[in-house]
Coordinates of C-alpha atoms in Angstrom, one line a residue:
Chain A
M81 CA -69.9 3.2 16.0
P82 CA -68.9 4.8 12.2
D83 CA -71.3 5.2 9.1
T84 CA -70.6 1.5 7.6
S85 CA -72.3 2.0 4.8
T86 CA -69.2 4.4 2.6
T87 CA -66.6 3.2 5.3
P88 CA -65.1 -0.5 6.8
A89 CA -65.9 0.2 9.9
P90 CA -62.6 -0.3 11.8
P91 CA -61.7 -2.8 13.8
E92 CA -62.2 -3.2 17.9
Q93 CA -58.8 -2.3 19.1
I94 CA -57.6 -4.6 22.0
R95 CA -58.2 -3.4 25.8
A96 CA -57.0 -6.1 27.3
V97 CA -55.5 -6.2 31.5
P98 CA -51.7 -6.1 31.0
V99 CA -50.3 -8.7 33.2
R100 CA -49.0 -7.3 36.5
H101 CA -45.5 -8.0 37.6
P102 CA -44.8 -6.8 41.2
G103 CA -41.2 -8.8 40.7
R104 CA -40.3 -5.6 38.4
W105 CA -41.8 -2.9 42.1
I106 CA -40.1 -5.3 44.9
A107 CA -36.9 -5.6 43.0
S108 CA -37.5 -1.8 41.8
A109 CA -37.4 -0.6 45.4
V110 CA -35.0 -3.0 46.9
I111 CA -32.3 -0.9 44.5
A112 CA -33.9 2.5 45.5
V113 CA -33.3 1.2 49.6
L114 CA -28.9 0.5 48.6
A115 CA -28.7 3.0 46.1
A116 CA -29.7 5.9 49.0
M117 CA -28.2 3.9 51.5
F118 CA -24.8 4.0 49.3
V119 CA -25.5 7.8 48.6
H120 CA -25.9 8.8 52.5
M121 CA -23.0 7.0 53.1
L122 CA -20.7 9.1 51.3
A123 CA -22.4 12.2 52.5
T124 CA -21.8 11.5 55.8
N125 CA -18.7 9.4 56.6
E126 CA -15.8 12.4 58.0
V127 CA -13.3 10.0 55.8
F128 CA -14.3 10.8 53.0
Q129 CA -12.9 14.7 53.1
W130 CA -14.8 15.5 50.0
D131 CA -13.6 19.8 50.4
F132 CA -10.0 18.0 50.7
M133 CA -9.6 15.6 47.8
V134 CA -11.6 18.0 45.1
D135 CA -8.9 20.7 46.0
N136 CA -5.8 18.2 45.6
M137 CA -7.4 16.0 42.7
S138 CA -6.5 18.9 40.6
S139 CA -3.7 20.1 41.7
D140 CA -0.2 20.6 39.8
P141 CA 1.0 17.9 39.6
V142 CA -1.7 15.7 39.4
L143 CA -3.2 16.8 36.5
K144 CA 1.1 16.6 35.3
G145 CA 0.3 13.0 36.7
A146 CA -2.8 13.1 34.0
R147 CA -0.8 14.3 31.4
T148 CA 1.8 11.3 31.2
T149 CA -0.7 8.8 31.7
L150 CA -2.8 9.6 28.5
V151 CA 0.3 11.0 26.7
M152 CA 1.8 6.5 27.8
T153 CA -1.8 5.0 26.8
V154 CA -1.8 6.5 23.9
L155 CA 1.7 6.4 22.4
A156 CA 2.1 2.7 23.5
M157 CA -1.5 2.0 21.7
A158 CA -0.4 3.7 18.5
I159 CA 3.7 2.3 18.0
G160 CA 1.6 -0.7 19.8
I161 CA -1.0 -1.2 17.0
L162 CA 0.7 0.1 14.3
L163 CA 3.6 -3.2 15.3
G164 CA 0.2 -5.4 15.7
I165 CA -0.5 -5.0 12.7
V166 CA 3.4 -5.7 11.4
L167 CA 2.6 -8.3 13.3
A168 CA -0.2 -9.7 11.8
V169 CA 0.6 -9.6 8.5
M170 CA 3.4 -11.8 8.6
R171 CA 1.1 -14.7 11.0
L172 CA -0.9 -14.6 7.8
S173 CA 2.6 -14.5 5.7
A174 CA 2.5 -17.5 3.1
N175 CA 6.5 -17.6 4.2
P176 CA 6.9 -20.4 6.9
V177 CA 10.1 -18.1 8.5
V178 CA 8.1 -14.6 8.4
S179 CA 4.9 -16.3 9.8
G180 CA 6.7 -18.1 13.1
A181 CA 8.9 -15.9 13.9
A182 CA 5.2 -13.4 14.4
W183 CA 4.2 -16.9 16.0
V184 CA 6.7 -16.4 18.4
Y185 CA 7.0 -13.0 18.9
I186 CA 2.6 -13.3 19.9
W187 CA 3.8 -16.4 22.0
F188 CA 6.6 -14.8 24.0
F189 CA 5.2 -11.1 24.9
R190 CA 1.3 -12.3 25.7
A191 CA 3.0 -15.1 28.2
I192 CA 4.9 -11.9 30.2
P193 CA 3.2 -10.4 32.7
R194 CA 3.7 -6.0 32.4
I195 CA 5.2 -5.1 35.4
V196 CA 7.8 -7.8 34.6
L197 CA 8.7 -6.1 31.5
L198 CA 8.3 -3.2 32.7
F199 CA 10.8 -4.4 35.1
F200 CA 12.8 -5.9 32.4
S201 CA 13.3 -2.9 30.1
A202 CA 14.2 -1.2 32.9
S203 CA 17.5 -3.2 33.5
L204 CA 17.7 -2.9 29.5
G205 CA 21.6 -0.9 31.0
A206 CA 23.0 -3.2 33.5
L207 CA 22.4 -6.2 30.0
Y208 CA 25.1 -4.0 28.5
S209 CA 26.5 -0.1 29.6
T210 CA 26.3 0.9 25.9
Y211 CA 24.2 -0.2 22.7
E212 CA 26.1 0.1 19.4
L213 CA 24.8 0.0 15.9
G214 CA 26.3 -1.4 13.4
F215 CA 27.3 -4.2 11.2
P216 CA 26.7 -7.6 13.0
F217 CA 29.0 -10.0 14.1
D218 CA 31.7 -6.9 13.1
Q219 CA 34.4 -8.1 15.1
Q220 CA 34.4 -11.3 14.1
I221 CA 34.0 -10.0 10.3
M222 CA 37.1 -8.2 11.4
D223 CA 39.0 -10.7 12.9
L224 CA 38.1 -13.5 10.7
F225 CA 40.3 -11.6 8.4
G226 CA 42.7 -10.5 10.3
F227 CA 41.6 -6.7 10.8
E228 CA 41.5 -4.4 14.3
G229 CA 38.6 -2.3 14.4
D230 CA 35.1 -2.6 14.4
W231 CA 32.3 -0.7 12.0
R232 CA 29.6 0.7 13.6
F233 CA 27.8 4.6 13.4
L234 CA 26.1 5.2 16.9
S235 CA 26.6 4.7 20.0
L236 CA 23.7 5.5 23.2
D237 CA 24.5 4.9 27.1
G238 CA 22.1 2.5 28.0
N239 CA 21.9 3.8 31.5
D240 CA 20.8 6.6 30.4
I241 CA 18.1 5.3 27.5
F242 CA 16.7 2.7 29.2
R243 CA 14.8 4.7 31.7
G244 CA 11.6 6.8 32.7
F245 CA 9.3 7.5 29.9
V246 CA 10.9 5.9 27.6
A247 CA 11.4 2.0 29.5
G248 CA 8.0 2.7 30.5
L249 CA 7.2 3.4 26.9
L250 CA 9.2 0.2 25.2
G251 CA 7.9 -2.3 28.2
L252 CA 4.2 -1.4 27.5
T253 CA 4.7 -0.7 23.6
L254 CA 6.2 -4.7 22.7
S255 CA 3.5 -6.2 24.9
E256 CA 0.4 -3.8 23.5
G257 CA 2.4 -5.7 20.0
A258 CA 1.4 -9.0 20.6
Y259 CA -2.2 -7.9 21.9
A260 CA -3.1 -5.8 19.0
A261 CA -1.7 -8.6 16.5
E262 CA -4.0 -11.3 17.1
I263 CA -7.0 -8.6 17.4
V264 CA -5.8 -7.6 13.9
R265 CA -5.0 -10.7 12.5
A266 CA -8.9 -11.7 13.3
G267 CA -9.9 -8.6 11.0
I268 CA -8.2 -9.6 8.0
Q269 CA -9.2 -12.4 8.1
S270 CA -13.0 -11.6 8.6
V271 CA -13.1 -9.9 5.6
D272 CA -14.3 -11.6 2.8
P273 CA -12.3 -13.1 0.7
G274 CA -14.0 -11.9 -2.2
Q275 CA -12.7 -8.8 -1.6
V276 CA -9.4 -9.2 -2.3
E277 CA -10.3 -11.4 -5.5
A278 CA -12.3 -7.7 -6.5
A279 CA -9.4 -5.3 -5.6
Q280 CA -6.8 -7.9 -8.1
A281 CA -8.7 -8.0 -10.9
L282 CA -8.7 -4.2 -10.6
G283 CA -4.9 -4.3 -10.9
M284 CA -4.2 -3.7 -7.3
S285 CA -0.9 -4.6 -5.9
R286 CA -1.0 -6.2 -2.3
G287 CA 0.3 -3.2 -0.7
K288 CA -2.8 -0.9 -1.9
T289 CA -5.9 -4.1 -1.3
M290 CA -4.6 -4.5 2.0
R291 CA -4.3 -0.4 3.0
R292 CA -7.2 0.7 0.4
I293 CA -9.3 -2.2 0.5
V294 CA -9.0 -4.9 3.7
L295 CA -7.6 -2.8 6.3
P296 CA -10.7 -0.6 5.8
Q297 CA -13.4 -3.0 6.5
A298 CA -11.1 -5.8 8.8
M299 CA -11.1 -1.4 11.2
R300 CA -15.0 -2.2 11.4
V301 CA -14.5 -5.7 13.6
I302 CA -11.3 -4.8 15.3
I303 CA -11.8 -1.2 17.2
P304 CA -14.4 -2.9 19.3
P305 CA -11.6 -5.6 20.9
M306 CA -8.9 -2.0 20.4
G307 CA -11.3 -0.2 22.4
N308 CA -10.9 -2.8 25.5
E309 CA -7.1 -2.7 25.0
T310 CA -6.8 0.9 25.4
I311 CA -9.0 1.0 27.9
A312 CA -6.7 -1.7 29.8
M313 CA -3.8 0.4 28.6
L314 CA -5.0 3.3 30.8
K315 CA -5.3 0.5 33.9
D316 CA -2.4 -0.1 33.5
T317 CA 0.3 2.9 33.5
S318 CA -0.4 2.3 37.1
L319 CA 2.8 -0.4 36.4
L320 CA 4.7 2.3 35.4
I321 CA 6.1 2.4 39.0
A322 CA 8.4 -0.7 38.8
V323 CA 10.3 1.2 36.0
P324 CA 9.7 4.1 37.9
V325 CA 7.8 6.8 36.1
T326 CA 6.9 8.8 39.7
N327 CA 5.2 11.4 37.2
E328 CA 2.2 9.6 36.7
L329 CA -1.6 9.8 38.0
N330 CA -1.7 7.5 40.6
F331 CA 1.8 7.2 42.1
Q332 CA 1.0 11.5 42.2
L333 CA -2.0 10.2 43.8
R334 CA -1.5 8.0 45.9
A335 CA 2.0 10.2 47.1
I336 CA -0.3 12.5 48.2
G337 CA -2.5 10.2 50.2
S338 CA 0.8 9.1 52.3
R339 CA 2.2 12.3 52.5
T340 CA -0.9 13.5 54.4
F341 CA -2.7 10.4 55.9
Q342 CA -4.8 11.1 53.8
V343 CA -5.2 7.7 51.2
I344 CA -8.9 7.4 51.5
P345 CA -9.8 10.5 49.9
M346 CA -6.7 10.2 47.7
A347 CA -7.9 6.7 46.3
V348 CA -11.4 8.0 45.5
A349 CA -9.2 10.9 43.6
S350 CA -7.9 7.8 41.8
I351 CA -11.0 5.9 40.9
L352 CA -12.4 9.4 39.5
W353 CA -9.8 10.2 37.4
Y354 CA -9.6 7.2 35.4
L355 CA -13.4 7.2 35.2
A356 CA -12.9 10.4 33.8
L357 CA -9.7 9.8 31.4
A358 CA -11.6 6.0 30.6
S359 CA -14.9 7.9 29.8
L360 CA -12.4 10.0 27.2
L361 CA -11.3 7.4 25.5
M362 CA -14.5 5.8 24.9
I363 CA -16.0 9.3 22.9
G364 CA -13.3 8.9 21.0
Q365 CA -13.9 5.1 20.3
H366 CA -17.5 6.2 19.4
F367 CA -16.3 8.4 16.9
L368 CA -13.7 6.6 15.0
E369 CA -16.8 3.1 15.1
K370 CA -19.1 5.5 13.6
R371 CA -16.1 5.9 10.7
F372 CA -15.1 2.7 9.7
S373 CA -19.4 1.8 9.9
R374 CA -19.7 3.2 6.7
G375 CA -21.7 1.6 4.1
F376 CA -22.6 -0.8 6.9
G377 CA -25.8 0.9 8.7
N378 CA -28.7 2.4 6.9
R379 CA -27.6 5.7 7.3
E380 CA -28.0 8.7 5.5
T381 CA -24.4 10.4 4.6
R382 CA -24.0 13.8 3.7
Q383 CA -24.4 14.0 0.8
Q384 CA -27.2 11.5 -0.2
R385 CA -29.5 14.5 2.5
A386 CA -28.1 17.1 0.2
A387 CA -29.4 15.7 -2.8
R388 CA -32.7 14.3 -1.2
R389 CA -33.1 17.8 -0.1
A390 CA -32.1 19.5 -3.5
R391 CA -34.7 16.8 -4.1
D392 CA -37.2 18.0 -2.3
V393 CA -36.6 22.0 -2.8
G394 CA -36.9 21.4 -6.5
S395 CA -40.8 19.3 -5.8
T396 CA -42.3 22.5 -3.8
H397 CA -41.4 25.1 -6.6
Chain B
M236 CA 0.4 -4.5 -30.7
S237 CA 3.9 -7.1 -29.2
S238 CA 5.1 -10.0 -31.0
A239 CA 5.4 -12.5 -27.9
V240 CA 5.7 -15.7 -28.3
G241 CA 2.1 -17.8 -29.8
T242 CA 1.6 -15.0 -32.0
P243 CA -0.5 -16.2 -35.1
A244 CA 1.0 -15.2 -38.4
P245 CA 1.1 -11.8 -40.1
G246 CA -2.4 -11.1 -41.3
A247 CA -4.6 -13.2 -39.9
V248 CA -6.5 -11.3 -36.5
Q249 CA -5.0 -12.0 -33.3
P250 CA -6.9 -13.5 -30.8
M251 CA -8.0 -11.9 -27.8
V252 CA -7.9 -14.6 -25.8
K253 CA -6.4 -17.8 -26.6
A254 CA -6.0 -20.8 -24.8
E255 CA -4.1 -24.2 -25.2
G256 CA -4.8 -27.7 -23.7
V257 CA -5.5 -25.7 -20.3
H258 CA -5.2 -27.8 -17.5
K259 CA -6.6 -27.2 -13.7
S260 CA -6.0 -29.0 -10.4
F261 CA -6.5 -28.4 -6.6
G262 CA -4.9 -31.2 -5.2
H263 CA -5.7 -34.0 -6.7
V264 CA -9.0 -33.2 -8.6
E265 CA -8.1 -32.0 -12.2
V266 CA -11.0 -29.7 -12.6
L267 CA -10.0 -28.6 -16.5
K268 CA -8.9 -31.4 -18.2
G269 CA -7.1 -29.3 -21.6
I270 CA -9.0 -26.6 -22.7
D271 CA -8.6 -25.3 -26.5
L272 CA -10.8 -22.2 -27.2
E273 CA -10.5 -18.8 -29.3
V274 CA -11.7 -15.6 -28.3
A275 CA -12.1 -12.9 -31.5
P276 CA -11.6 -8.6 -30.5
R277 CA -15.0 -7.7 -30.4
E278 CA -16.7 -11.8 -29.7
V279 CA -19.4 -12.8 -27.4
M280 CA -18.0 -15.9 -25.9
C281 CA -21.2 -17.8 -23.8
I282 CA -20.1 -20.5 -21.7
V283 CA -22.7 -23.0 -20.5
G284 CA -22.8 -25.8 -18.4
P285 CA -23.5 -28.0 -14.9
S286 CA -22.2 -26.9 -12.0
G287 CA -19.2 -28.2 -11.2
S288 CA -18.1 -28.4 -14.9
G289 CA -15.3 -26.0 -14.4
K290 CA -16.5 -23.2 -16.7
S291 CA -15.6 -20.7 -13.7
T292 CA -12.4 -22.2 -12.9
F293 CA -11.3 -21.6 -17.3
L294 CA -12.5 -18.3 -16.7
R295 CA -11.4 -17.3 -13.7
C296 CA -7.6 -18.4 -15.0
I297 CA -7.3 -15.7 -17.7
N298 CA -7.1 -14.1 -15.7
H299 CA -4.8 -15.4 -13.4
L300 CA -6.8 -15.2 -10.1
E301 CA -6.2 -19.6 -10.6
R302 CA -2.8 -20.2 -11.4
I303 CA -3.2 -23.3 -14.6
N304 CA -1.5 -26.2 -14.1
A305 CA -0.3 -27.3 -17.6
G306 CA -1.3 -26.1 -21.2
R307 CA -0.6 -22.2 -21.9
L308 CA -2.9 -19.5 -22.1
W309 CA -2.3 -16.1 -23.6
V310 CA -4.2 -12.8 -23.6
N311 CA -4.4 -10.2 -25.9
G312 CA -0.7 -12.6 -27.3
H313 CA 0.5 -11.9 -23.8
L314 CA 1.3 -15.8 -22.2
V315 CA -0.4 -15.2 -18.3
G316 CA 0.7 -15.2 -15.5
Y317 CA 4.5 -16.4 -16.8
R318 CA 7.1 -15.5 -18.7
E319 CA 8.9 -18.3 -21.9
K320 CA 12.5 -17.2 -21.7
G321 CA 15.3 -19.5 -22.6
G322 CA 13.1 -22.3 -23.6
R323 CA 11.4 -22.0 -19.6
L324 CA 8.8 -20.7 -17.7
H325 CA 9.3 -17.5 -15.4
E326 CA 6.9 -16.7 -13.2
L327 CA 5.6 -13.0 -12.7
R328 CA 6.5 -11.0 -9.9
D329 CA 3.3 -10.2 -8.5
S330 CA 2.8 -6.5 -9.6
E331 CA 3.7 -8.0 -13.7
V332 CA 0.6 -9.9 -13.1
A333 CA -1.8 -6.3 -11.7
A334 CA -0.6 -5.4 -14.5
Q335 CA -1.8 -7.7 -17.1
R336 CA -5.1 -8.0 -14.5
R337 CA -5.5 -4.0 -15.6
D338 CA -6.8 -4.4 -19.6
I339 CA -9.5 -7.3 -18.0
G340 CA -11.8 -6.3 -16.3
M341 CA -13.6 -9.3 -13.8
V342 CA -17.5 -9.0 -12.6
F343 CA -18.2 -11.6 -10.1
Q344 CA -21.6 -13.7 -8.8
R345 CA -22.0 -12.4 -5.9
F346 CA -20.8 -8.7 -7.3
N347 CA -17.7 -8.2 -4.6
L348 CA -18.5 -4.6 -4.7
F349 CA -16.3 -2.1 -1.9
P350 CA -19.0 -2.3 1.1
H351 CA -16.6 0.8 2.7
M352 CA -17.0 3.0 -0.1
T353 CA -20.1 4.4 -2.1
A354 CA -20.8 3.4 -5.9
L355 CA -18.8 6.4 -7.3
E356 CA -15.6 5.2 -5.2
N357 CA -15.7 1.8 -5.3
V358 CA -15.5 3.0 -9.9
I359 CA -13.0 5.6 -9.1
E360 CA -10.8 3.5 -6.2
A361 CA -9.1 1.7 -9.7
P362 CA -8.3 4.8 -12.0
I363 CA -7.2 6.5 -8.9
Q364 CA -4.9 3.9 -7.1
V365 CA -3.3 1.8 -10.3
K366 CA -3.5 4.3 -13.6
G367 CA -3.0 7.0 -11.3
V368 CA -6.0 9.0 -12.8
R369 CA -6.6 12.4 -11.2
R370 CA -9.2 12.5 -9.0
A371 CA -11.8 14.6 -10.4
E372 CA -10.5 12.9 -13.6
A373 CA -11.8 10.2 -12.2
R374 CA -14.8 11.3 -10.6
E375 CA -16.3 12.8 -13.8
R376 CA -15.3 9.6 -15.9
G377 CA -16.8 7.4 -12.8
A378 CA -20.5 9.9 -12.5
A379 CA -20.8 9.2 -16.6
L380 CA -19.6 5.6 -16.2
L381 CA -22.7 5.2 -13.5
E382 CA -24.9 6.8 -16.0
R383 CA -24.5 4.6 -18.8
V384 CA -25.6 1.6 -16.6
G385 CA -28.7 3.3 -15.6
L386 CA -27.6 4.5 -12.1
A387 CA -26.9 8.3 -12.1
D388 CA -28.9 8.7 -9.2
R389 CA -27.0 6.4 -7.0
V390 CA -23.6 7.6 -7.2
H391 CA -23.3 8.5 -3.9
N392 CA -25.8 5.0 -2.3
Y393 CA -23.3 2.8 -0.6
P394 CA -23.2 -0.7 -1.9
N395 CA -25.8 -2.2 0.9
Q396 CA -28.1 1.0 0.2
L397 CA -28.8 -0.4 -3.3
S398 CA -31.1 -3.7 -4.7
G399 CA -28.9 -6.5 -6.2
G400 CA -29.1 -5.2 -9.5
Q401 CA -28.0 -2.1 -9.1
Q402 CA -24.9 -3.8 -7.1
Q403 CA -24.0 -5.2 -10.6
R404 CA -24.1 -2.9 -12.3
V405 CA -22.3 -0.7 -10.4
A406 CA -19.5 -3.5 -10.1
I407 CA -19.7 -3.5 -14.3
A408 CA -19.5 0.0 -14.1
R409 CA -16.2 -0.5 -11.6
A410 CA -14.6 -2.5 -13.4
L411 CA -15.0 -0.8 -17.2
A412 CA -13.3 2.6 -15.2
M413 CA -10.2 0.6 -16.5
E414 CA -11.0 1.3 -20.3
P415 CA -10.4 -3.6 -19.7
Q416 CA -9.8 -4.6 -23.6
L417 CA -11.5 -7.8 -22.3
M418 CA -14.4 -8.4 -20.1
L419 CA -15.0 -11.8 -18.1
F420 CA -18.5 -12.1 -16.2
D421 CA -18.6 -14.6 -13.9
E422 CA -22.3 -16.2 -13.9
P423 CA -23.5 -11.9 -13.6
T424 CA -27.2 -12.9 -13.0
S425 CA -27.2 -16.0 -10.7
A426 CA -27.3 -13.8 -7.0
L427 CA -30.0 -11.7 -8.1
D428 CA -34.2 -12.2 -7.9
P429 CA -35.5 -13.3 -10.8
E430 CA -37.4 -9.2 -11.7
L431 CA -33.0 -8.1 -11.5
V432 CA -31.8 -10.7 -14.2
G433 CA -33.1 -7.9 -16.7
E434 CA -31.5 -5.0 -16.1
V435 CA -28.4 -6.0 -15.7
L436 CA -27.9 -8.3 -19.4
D437 CA -29.6 -4.7 -20.7
V438 CA -26.2 -3.4 -19.6
M439 CA -24.0 -6.4 -20.7
R440 CA -26.6 -6.1 -24.0
G441 CA -25.4 -2.9 -24.9
L442 CA -21.4 -3.1 -23.9
A443 CA -21.6 -6.4 -26.7
T444 CA -23.5 -4.1 -28.8
D445 CA -20.2 -1.3 -28.5
G446 CA -18.4 -3.8 -29.3
M447 CA -17.0 -5.3 -25.8
T448 CA -14.8 -8.4 -26.0
M449 CA -16.3 -10.6 -23.7
V450 CA -16.3 -14.1 -21.8
V451 CA -19.6 -14.7 -20.2
V452 CA -20.0 -18.0 -18.0
T453 CA -24.4 -17.4 -17.5
H454 CA -27.3 -20.0 -17.2
E455 CA -29.0 -17.2 -19.1
M456 CA -30.0 -19.3 -22.5
G457 CA -31.9 -16.1 -24.4
F458 CA -29.0 -13.8 -23.5
A459 CA -26.9 -16.6 -25.2
R460 CA -28.6 -17.3 -28.0
E461 CA -29.4 -13.0 -28.4
V462 CA -26.2 -12.0 -27.7
G463 CA -23.0 -14.7 -27.5
D464 CA -21.1 -15.2 -31.2
T465 CA -20.2 -18.3 -30.4
L466 CA -21.5 -20.8 -27.7
V467 CA -18.6 -23.7 -25.0
F468 CA -20.8 -26.1 -23.6
M469 CA -18.6 -27.5 -21.1
D470 CA -19.3 -30.8 -18.4
D471 CA -16.6 -32.9 -16.3
G472 CA -13.3 -30.1 -17.3
V473 CA -13.4 -30.4 -20.8
I474 CA -15.6 -28.8 -24.3
V475 CA -18.6 -30.5 -25.3
E476 CA -19.1 -28.8 -28.7
S477 CA -19.3 -25.1 -29.2
G478 CA -20.4 -22.9 -32.1
D479 CA -22.9 -20.7 -33.3
P480 CA -25.2 -20.4 -29.9
R481 CA -28.6 -20.6 -32.6
S482 CA -26.8 -23.7 -34.1
V483 CA -26.0 -25.2 -30.8
L484 CA -28.9 -24.4 -28.7
T485 CA -31.6 -26.1 -31.0
D486 CA -29.2 -28.7 -32.6
P487 CA -27.3 -29.8 -30.4
Q488 CA -24.7 -32.9 -31.5
H489 CA -23.4 -34.3 -28.6
E490 CA -25.7 -36.5 -25.9
R491 CA -24.3 -34.4 -22.8
T492 CA -25.5 -31.4 -24.0
R493 CA -28.5 -32.7 -25.3
S494 CA -29.2 -33.9 -21.8
F495 CA -28.1 -30.6 -20.4
L496 CA -30.3 -28.1 -22.9
S497 CA -33.2 -30.4 -21.9
K498 CA -32.4 -29.8 -17.5
V499 CA -32.3 -25.9 -18.6
L500 CA -34.6 -24.9 -21.3

């Protein structure tokens, strides 16, 4: 016992017998046994052909396929999100025609499976053999006034453009735009209306208010579901077989598998590739979330840290 | 100054705010039932009244956050939100409304600071984005404004790292950064803990001393008495009584004013 005459005695710390949790130990043991069985299976089953798998999953066509898959994912998401922002702003418009048009778009493209869209976008060359840009109803108008000819300035071969990468990108982007629109709309609506009023009271235009005040705050709400969308898009690039786009990751791995009759090793290779690429995208998401959570956590900013250090240094001298 | 419609006779001082028969309804509910008042340059007008009396709504009409249904409202001689041409009112375009708002600063009850920007970024946002002030210049002026409201050591803090009183002072600095001719305060201390009210009122008192024209919706009767040039008592969408704050507060002429003051004083 310490001397109680000068300082009050510290309270006696409780040393109780903790509650035992036998269930936790049993569960851990069961999981450990299952994990050991799984590893044993991987190590002993000859069908996996690990050497063969490692050699082939880093072969040249597979690497090119992975690049196509990643580029397609990033492009389809980037254009899809831009399309989504436009649609979300349209959807929130006071003009019923504009918001109705956005609603119809979202209704349509969310309902159609991506593989169906990809088949369709690859067949656009069969719908019209040439696609021309020009004045709407130019021939009808010319006919009306008794003139000959048309008013068009760009002509493209339908079978030439709507195939391969472009057809795939078109199908995936149109689909993504519909999903992204709903996510962006939720994000915009999550921002306190007082923010818009404050920006308006400062004389900011609608566009600037949206770009500088609303969207940066909406990003906090938008990024997590958009991360889901990006990973879903990564996986959906395997649907490009419908176009077909053949220089894509899954197709390349399966091609090796069926050519060499080593189906399982190449299926496992596919799993590992998609795991790796999804992990890569998740790292990107982490940094984006950090960027757009500014002012919402209690993290010290770089300037604040610098200011604090400067103060500390000043006080020690 | 321009000679817009409603400009008073030459020689008279043009009021900063002039309201004539201002009406405002939300659906079938008539919130403002004919407001007439004038705020002279450098005047501090405090508007008090029970909640739901329309005082905040009237304040929001002044910078066209709410559209009035009848009457006329001028700020600095310019009709708010409309242009009168050929005997008819034409709605102003969004960009024109935005231009009108540049000269009117507003401070909100809930601060409405931009949470994704630091105190300094909040202050320099509108000068850079709206007025096209150069970044370095805006930062310099912004830092000076934050120093003026006593926050020189908080320039790089985000709003959620500041107390309510500090946030409201940043909000005042943000409004001042646009160099407004008129400041509107919508219950600026109502969301603050009691011990933080004083620091915000001090800043407002300083502004009044510097000659800023201010319209303040408030429940702070002490502030209204000390700083206000005019006190307006509103109830049920009309101005019941107005005049020198000291006389209105000590010797109210109307029963409704008396009954309200007996509850808040």
